[in-house]
Amino acid sequence: MFENLVKQDAGNSISSDIRRHIFPGAVLFSGNVASGKLTAALETARVLSCYGQNRGSWQCDCPSCLQHKALTCTNLLLLGPRDCFLEIAAAKKTFLESYKQNATYLTASRYLFLRSIRKLTLRFNGILWQGENNLNKIGALMDEINALLESLDFPRSLPPYEETEKLCDELTEKALKLENEYLYDSIPVNQIRNMETWAHIKSEEGKKTVIIENADRMQTSVRNALLKILEEPPEDCVFILLTSKRNAMMETILSRVRTYNFKNRTLDEQGGVITRVFHNDAFSGNISDYLLTFLPVAPQEIKAQADIFYNAICSRQIPDISSIVKKCGNFNPRVELQIFIKHLVEHQKKLLGSAAGCEASAKCMELLRNFYDSIIMYNQGPAAALECLLRDMSALNVKNGGIFC
């Protein structure tokens, strides 16, 4: 069990509880970003549904395990926000390089790429999105993605390299569109209600599993809706919540789940994960930094543009907003927007040394949240949103006597 969970002791505790038949119906996997929580959750779902002779082995070829390994099992629901693009881009590189070299790990890298796409598309299961206004648009885009996936999926032979490369590029482009335009930053309450209806329908075979990623980001109404089903979970359904911020979880939810803690891997251990999963032994850094190398715009450039924006406010000048947005790749994928905002947050931390500064900092954080929401939730253009942020932060700076400087 959990052969794919590298350098993470939590897998031993989970597998032990499954073998002893004491794994509960609702659990929380808690640990830092890139600590293997989603990998463990997907493996847990597979193991719980396995009915092969060697239960839990990754090599098991029972129909349930084959479907779970391909992430096509109908007994699995995956909810919650996630930045999928970087993993997809990294997996694509690994897959295409292995194909070009006819490497011994080609099958593994092929699974890696297909699964990276499906970690995104699983969140758009029609069951979850019933009643949504964008269902038709999402359905059309999902049909295009699934048609492309079918061309690369097992047991079909891979097309020639050039055709495979083109298919991978198209898949990556459409996956980015799906993520940027339709993946919510927090779970809508309607998805929890749809999930609850599905969870209460008895499974014909095997355990059902519901995985909720970034569960700490749920709004109050969503948490309350989830709490109802956690109080009396269906007998044949397991709920796995994932979080990197356990302290942000509701106490009432924490009281209804068993927590499995995922340790912080050392830099060497993370290097081992990069080598084993992505077959790159030349990179020296953590997993998150490795994935950031697949951004269209380097993080250093995004931070430099944030410096230009902040310094312009301090000097009461007007920066070239269109140039900033262009050099930040139009904040697409949205990870670039997050880097830009986090760097602005670092700038304003120096305000915390005084009472007036703390008040200005709180207001600044509110403006930055509004800036993020206006782009992600309300689809405002990045340039227009950044102009509004410039106006509001400049006004805040002037009101407080140039406090940002």
mmCIF file of C-alpha atoms in Angstrom, residues 86-292:
data_model
loop_
_atom_site.group_PDB
_atom_site.id
_atom_site.type_symbol
_atom_site.label_atom_id
_atom_site.label_comp_id
_atom_site.label_asym_id
_atom_site.label_seq_id
_atom_site.Cartn_x
_atom_site.Cartn_y
_atom_site.Cartn_z
ATOM 1 C CA LEU A 86 1.891 23.665 -12.926
ATOM 2 C CA GLU A 87 1.633 19.954 -12.138
ATOM 3 C CA ILE A 88 0.092 19.356 -15.575
ATOM 4 C CA ALA A 89 2.943 21.242 -17.262
ATOM 5 C CA ALA A 90 5.586 19.350 -15.260
ATOM 6 C CA ALA A 91 3.921 15.997 -15.956
ATOM 7 C CA LYS A 92 3.688 16.808 -19.670
ATOM 8 C CA LYS A 93 7.423 17.509 -19.843
ATOM 9 C CA THR A 94 8.232 14.230 -18.058
ATOM 10 C CA PHE A 95 5.892 12.238 -20.302
ATOM 11 C CA LEU A 96 7.111 13.698 -23.608
ATOM 12 C CA GLU A 97 10.775 13.326 -22.660
ATOM 13 C CA SER A 98 10.242 9.688 -21.685
ATOM 14 C CA TYR A 99 8.414 9.020 -24.954
ATOM 15 C CA LYS A 100 11.101 10.681 -27.037
ATOM 16 C CA GLN A 101 13.812 8.648 -25.283
ATOM 17 C CA ASN A 102 11.713 5.454 -25.108
ATOM 18 C CA ALA A 103 12.566 5.426 -21.390
ATOM 19 C CA THR A 104 11.816 2.497 -19.112
ATOM 20 C CA TYR A 105 9.469 4.723 -17.083
ATOM 21 C CA LEU A 106 7.286 5.661 -20.072
ATOM 22 C CA THR A 107 4.220 3.868 -18.702
ATOM 23 C CA ALA A 108 4.598 5.576 -15.316
ATOM 24 C CA SER A 109 5.043 9.017 -16.893
ATOM 25 C CA ARG A 110 2.043 8.410 -19.137
ATOM 26 C CA TYR A 111 -0.063 7.703 -16.043
ATOM 27 C CA LEU A 112 1.437 10.797 -14.414
ATOM 28 C CA PHE A 113 0.284 13.084 -17.223
ATOM 29 C CA LEU A 114 -3.177 11.548 -17.602
ATOM 30 C CA ARG A 115 -3.749 11.702 -13.846
ATOM 31 C CA SER A 116 -2.558 15.315 -13.655
ATOM 32 C CA ILE A 117 -5.305 16.292 -16.113
ATOM 33 C CA ARG A 118 -7.935 14.229 -14.325
ATOM 34 C CA LYS A 119 -7.065 15.750 -10.948
ATOM 35 C CA LEU A 120 -8.580 18.847 -12.538
ATOM 36 C CA THR A 121 -11.435 17.340 -14.566
ATOM 37 C CA LEU A 122 -12.688 15.260 -11.637
ATOM 38 C CA ARG A 123 -13.723 18.542 -10.011
ATOM 39 C CA PHE A 124 -16.121 19.096 -12.904
ATOM 40 C CA ASN A 125 -18.114 15.902 -12.483
ATOM 41 C CA GLY A 126 -21.645 16.582 -13.749
ATOM 42 C CA ILE A 127 -23.027 15.323 -10.430
ATOM 43 C CA LEU A 128 -21.422 18.240 -8.599
ATOM 44 C CA TRP A 129 -22.349 20.897 -11.144
ATOM 45 C CA GLN A 130 -26.061 20.158 -11.510
ATOM 46 C CA GLY A 131 -27.981 23.432 -11.445
ATOM 47 C CA GLU A 132 -24.962 25.594 -12.353
ATOM 48 C CA ASN A 133 -25.405 28.345 -14.934
ATOM 49 C CA ASN A 134 -22.192 27.430 -16.767
ATOM 50 C CA LEU A 135 -22.962 23.712 -17.012
ATOM 51 C CA ASN A 136 -23.361 23.713 -20.812
ATOM 52 C CA LYS A 137 -20.107 25.598 -21.409
ATOM 53 C CA ILE A 138 -18.234 23.390 -18.961
ATOM 54 C CA GLY A 139 -19.749 20.269 -20.510
ATOM 55 C CA ALA A 140 -18.629 21.278 -23.998
ATOM 56 C CA LEU A 141 -15.067 21.953 -22.827
ATOM 57 C CA MET A 142 -14.998 18.692 -20.852
ATOM 58 C CA ASP A 143 -16.083 16.767 -23.964
ATOM 59 C CA GLU A 144 -13.138 18.250 -25.869
ATOM 60 C CA ILE A 145 -10.702 17.353 -23.081
ATOM 61 C CA ASN A 146 -12.044 13.807 -22.728
ATOM 62 C CA ALA A 147 -11.781 13.229 -26.479
ATOM 63 C CA LEU A 148 -8.128 14.276 -26.371
ATOM 64 C CA LEU A 149 -7.470 12.120 -23.295
ATOM 65 C CA GLU A 150 -8.944 9.101 -25.036
ATOM 66 C CA SER A 151 -6.309 9.411 -27.761
ATOM 67 C CA LEU A 152 -3.544 9.042 -25.147
ATOM 68 C CA ASP A 153 -5.202 6.687 -22.683
ATOM 69 C CA PHE A 154 -4.531 3.033 -21.966
ATOM 70 C CA PRO A 155 -4.785 0.440 -23.484
ATOM 71 C CA ARG A 156 -4.496 2.349 -26.777
ATOM 72 C CA SER A 157 -1.050 2.576 -28.364
ATOM 73 C CA LEU A 158 0.440 6.040 -28.353
ATOM 74 C CA PRO A 159 0.353 7.999 -31.616
ATOM 75 C CA PRO A 160 3.684 9.026 -33.198
ATOM 76 C CA TYR A 161 5.695 11.477 -31.090
ATOM 77 C CA GLU A 162 4.817 14.615 -33.071
ATOM 78 C CA GLU A 163 1.097 13.854 -32.860
ATOM 79 C CA THR A 164 1.380 13.011 -29.155
ATOM 80 C CA GLU A 165 3.175 16.295 -28.509
ATOM 81 C CA LYS A 166 0.413 18.201 -30.296
ATOM 82 C CA LEU A 167 -2.280 16.369 -28.290
ATOM 83 C CA CYS A 168 -0.465 17.191 -25.030
ATOM 84 C CA ASP A 169 -0.222 20.862 -25.980
ATOM 85 C CA GLU A 170 -3.955 20.988 -26.782
ATOM 86 C CA LEU A 171 -4.813 19.233 -23.528
ATOM 87 C CA THR A 172 -2.686 21.649 -21.501
ATOM 88 C CA GLU A 173 -4.266 24.658 -23.206
ATOM 89 C CA LYS A 174 -7.839 23.446 -22.634
ATOM 90 C CA ALA A 175 -7.081 22.404 -19.044
ATOM 91 C CA LEU A 176 -5.757 25.899 -18.331
ATOM 92 C CA LYS A 177 -8.942 27.395 -19.778
ATOM 93 C CA LEU A 178 -11.072 25.070 -17.613
ATOM 94 C CA GLU A 179 -9.127 25.958 -14.465
ATOM 95 C CA ASN A 180 -8.940 29.708 -15.007
ATOM 96 C CA GLU A 181 -12.479 30.310 -16.185
ATOM 97 C CA TYR A 182 -14.566 27.841 -14.201
ATOM 98 C CA LEU A 183 -12.782 26.476 -11.113
ATOM 99 C CA TYR A 184 -14.064 28.330 -8.055
ATOM 100 C CA ASP A 185 -11.699 29.545 -5.366
ATOM 101 C CA SER A 186 -13.990 28.007 -2.741
ATOM 102 C CA ILE A 187 -16.597 25.260 -2.914
ATOM 103 C CA PRO A 188 -20.156 26.420 -3.705
ATOM 104 C CA VAL A 189 -22.739 25.188 -1.211
ATOM 105 C CA ASN A 190 -24.729 23.665 -4.076
ATOM 106 C CA GLN A 191 -21.869 21.248 -4.757
ATOM 107 C CA ILE A 192 -21.968 20.011 -1.164
ATOM 108 C CA ARG A 193 -25.708 19.406 -1.458
ATOM 109 C CA ASN A 194 -25.282 17.562 -4.758
ATOM 110 C CA MET A 195 -22.484 15.503 -3.228
ATOM 111 C CA GLU A 196 -24.665 14.624 -0.242
ATOM 112 C CA THR A 197 -27.405 13.287 -2.519
ATOM 113 C CA TRP A 198 -24.835 11.163 -4.396
ATOM 114 C CA ALA A 199 -23.236 9.887 -1.180
ATOM 115 C CA HIS A 200 -26.555 8.528 0.095
ATOM 116 C CA ILE A 201 -27.129 6.433 -3.034
ATOM 117 C CA LYS A 202 -25.871 2.955 -2.171
ATOM 118 C CA SER A 203 -22.860 1.804 -4.142
ATOM 119 C CA GLU A 204 -23.299 -1.299 -6.265
ATOM 120 C CA GLU A 205 -19.732 -2.349 -5.559
ATOM 121 C CA GLY A 206 -16.931 -1.052 -3.352
ATOM 122 C CA LYS A 207 -16.633 2.009 -1.145
ATOM 123 C CA LYS A 208 -17.516 5.491 -2.269
ATOM 124 C CA THR A 209 -14.981 8.196 -1.443
ATOM 125 C CA VAL A 210 -15.413 11.961 -1.297
ATOM 126 C CA ILE A 211 -12.175 13.988 -1.269
ATOM 127 C CA ILE A 212 -12.400 17.686 -0.379
ATOM 128 C CA GLU A 213 -9.180 19.588 -1.015
ATOM 129 C CA ASN A 214 -8.330 22.866 0.745
ATOM 130 C CA ALA A 215 -11.236 22.271 3.100
ATOM 131 C CA ASP A 216 -10.144 25.250 5.226
ATOM 132 C CA ARG A 217 -11.283 27.611 2.445
ATOM 133 C CA MET A 218 -14.943 26.642 2.784
ATOM 134 C CA GLN A 219 -17.329 29.458 3.612
ATOM 135 C CA THR A 220 -19.577 29.213 6.679
ATOM 136 C CA SER A 221 -22.671 28.055 4.765
ATOM 137 C CA VAL A 222 -20.617 25.338 3.035
ATOM 138 C CA ARG A 223 -19.064 24.168 6.308
ATOM 139 C CA ASN A 224 -22.488 23.926 7.921
ATOM 140 C CA ALA A 225 -23.837 21.927 4.981
ATOM 141 C CA LEU A 226 -20.866 19.543 5.158
ATOM 142 C CA LEU A 227 -21.233 19.207 8.905
ATOM 143 C CA LYS A 228 -24.685 17.692 8.483
ATOM 144 C CA ILE A 229 -23.452 14.721 6.475
ATOM 145 C CA LEU A 230 -20.347 14.263 8.660
ATOM 146 C CA GLU A 231 -22.631 13.882 11.670
ATOM 147 C CA GLU A 232 -24.267 10.824 10.090
ATOM 148 C CA PRO A 233 -22.102 9.675 7.163
ATOM 149 C CA PRO A 234 -23.482 6.907 4.904
ATOM 150 C CA GLU A 235 -22.080 3.499 5.812
ATOM 151 C CA ASP A 236 -20.427 2.818 2.443
ATOM 152 C CA CYS A 237 -18.963 6.307 1.902
ATOM 153 C CA VAL A 238 -15.681 7.704 3.259
ATOM 154 C CA PHE A 239 -14.932 11.425 3.527
ATOM 155 C CA ILE A 240 -11.332 12.635 3.245
ATOM 156 C CA LEU A 241 -10.721 16.335 3.926
ATOM 157 C CA LEU A 242 -7.361 17.907 3.056
ATOM 158 C CA THR A 243 -5.883 21.063 4.556
ATOM 159 C CA SER A 244 -2.595 22.885 4.942
ATOM 160 C CA LYS A 245 -4.160 25.112 7.626
ATOM 161 C CA ARG A 246 -5.679 22.899 10.289
ATOM 162 C CA ASN A 247 -6.156 25.851 12.636
ATOM 163 C CA ALA A 248 -8.554 27.394 10.108
ATOM 164 C CA MET A 249 -10.908 24.395 10.289
ATOM 165 C CA MET A 250 -14.137 24.593 12.312
ATOM 166 C CA GLU A 251 -13.860 22.891 15.691
ATOM 167 C CA THR A 252 -17.177 21.146 15.050
ATOM 168 C CA ILE A 253 -15.702 19.570 11.898
ATOM 169 C CA LEU A 254 -12.426 18.670 13.632
ATOM 170 C CA SER A 255 -14.405 16.875 16.331
ATOM 171 C CA ARG A 256 -15.971 14.610 13.695
ATOM 172 C CA VAL A 257 -12.823 13.552 11.841
ATOM 173 C CA ARG A 258 -9.658 11.658 12.698
ATOM 174 C CA THR A 259 -6.560 13.661 11.774
ATOM 175 C CA TYR A 260 -3.550 12.141 10.026
ATOM 176 C CA ASN A 261 -0.606 14.542 10.110
ATOM 177 C CA PHE A 262 1.758 14.761 7.135
ATOM 178 C CA LYS A 263 5.281 15.770 8.106
ATOM 179 C CA ASN A 264 7.357 18.493 6.496
ATOM 180 C CA ARG A 265 9.740 16.688 4.158
ATOM 181 C CA THR A 266 13.372 17.767 4.264
ATOM 182 C CA LEU A 267 14.881 19.434 1.208
ATOM 183 C CA ASP A 268 16.706 16.195 0.370
ATOM 184 C CA GLU A 269 13.477 14.206 0.686
ATOM 185 C CA GLN A 270 11.679 16.641 -1.593
ATOM 186 C CA GLY A 271 14.531 16.309 -4.060
ATOM 187 C CA GLY A 272 13.951 12.565 -3.955
ATOM 188 C CA VAL A 273 10.274 13.101 -4.807
ATOM 189 C CA ILE A 274 11.197 15.315 -7.776
ATOM 190 C CA THR A 275 13.636 12.676 -9.030
ATOM 191 C CA ARG A 276 11.254 9.761 -8.586
ATOM 192 C CA VAL A 277 8.079 11.409 -9.886
ATOM 193 C CA PHE A 278 9.362 13.843 -12.521
ATOM 194 C CA HIS A 279 12.703 12.128 -13.278
ATOM 195 C CA ASN A 280 14.652 15.335 -12.778
ATOM 196 C CA ASP A 281 17.747 14.995 -10.610
ATOM 197 C CA ALA A 282 19.337 18.302 -11.622
ATOM 198 C CA PHE A 283 16.996 20.628 -9.717
ATOM 199 C CA SER A 284 18.033 21.702 -6.221
ATOM 200 C CA GLY A 285 15.072 23.058 -4.292
ATOM 201 C CA ASN A 286 11.696 22.111 -2.901
ATOM 202 C CA ILE A 287 8.738 20.706 -4.835
ATOM 203 C CA SER A 288 6.813 23.995 -4.927
ATOM 204 C CA ASP A 289 9.814 25.845 -6.360
ATOM 205 C CA TYR A 290 10.302 23.120 -8.966
ATOM 206 C CA LEU A 291 6.719 23.444 -10.149
ATOM 207 C CA LEU A 292 7.090 27.241 -10.335
#
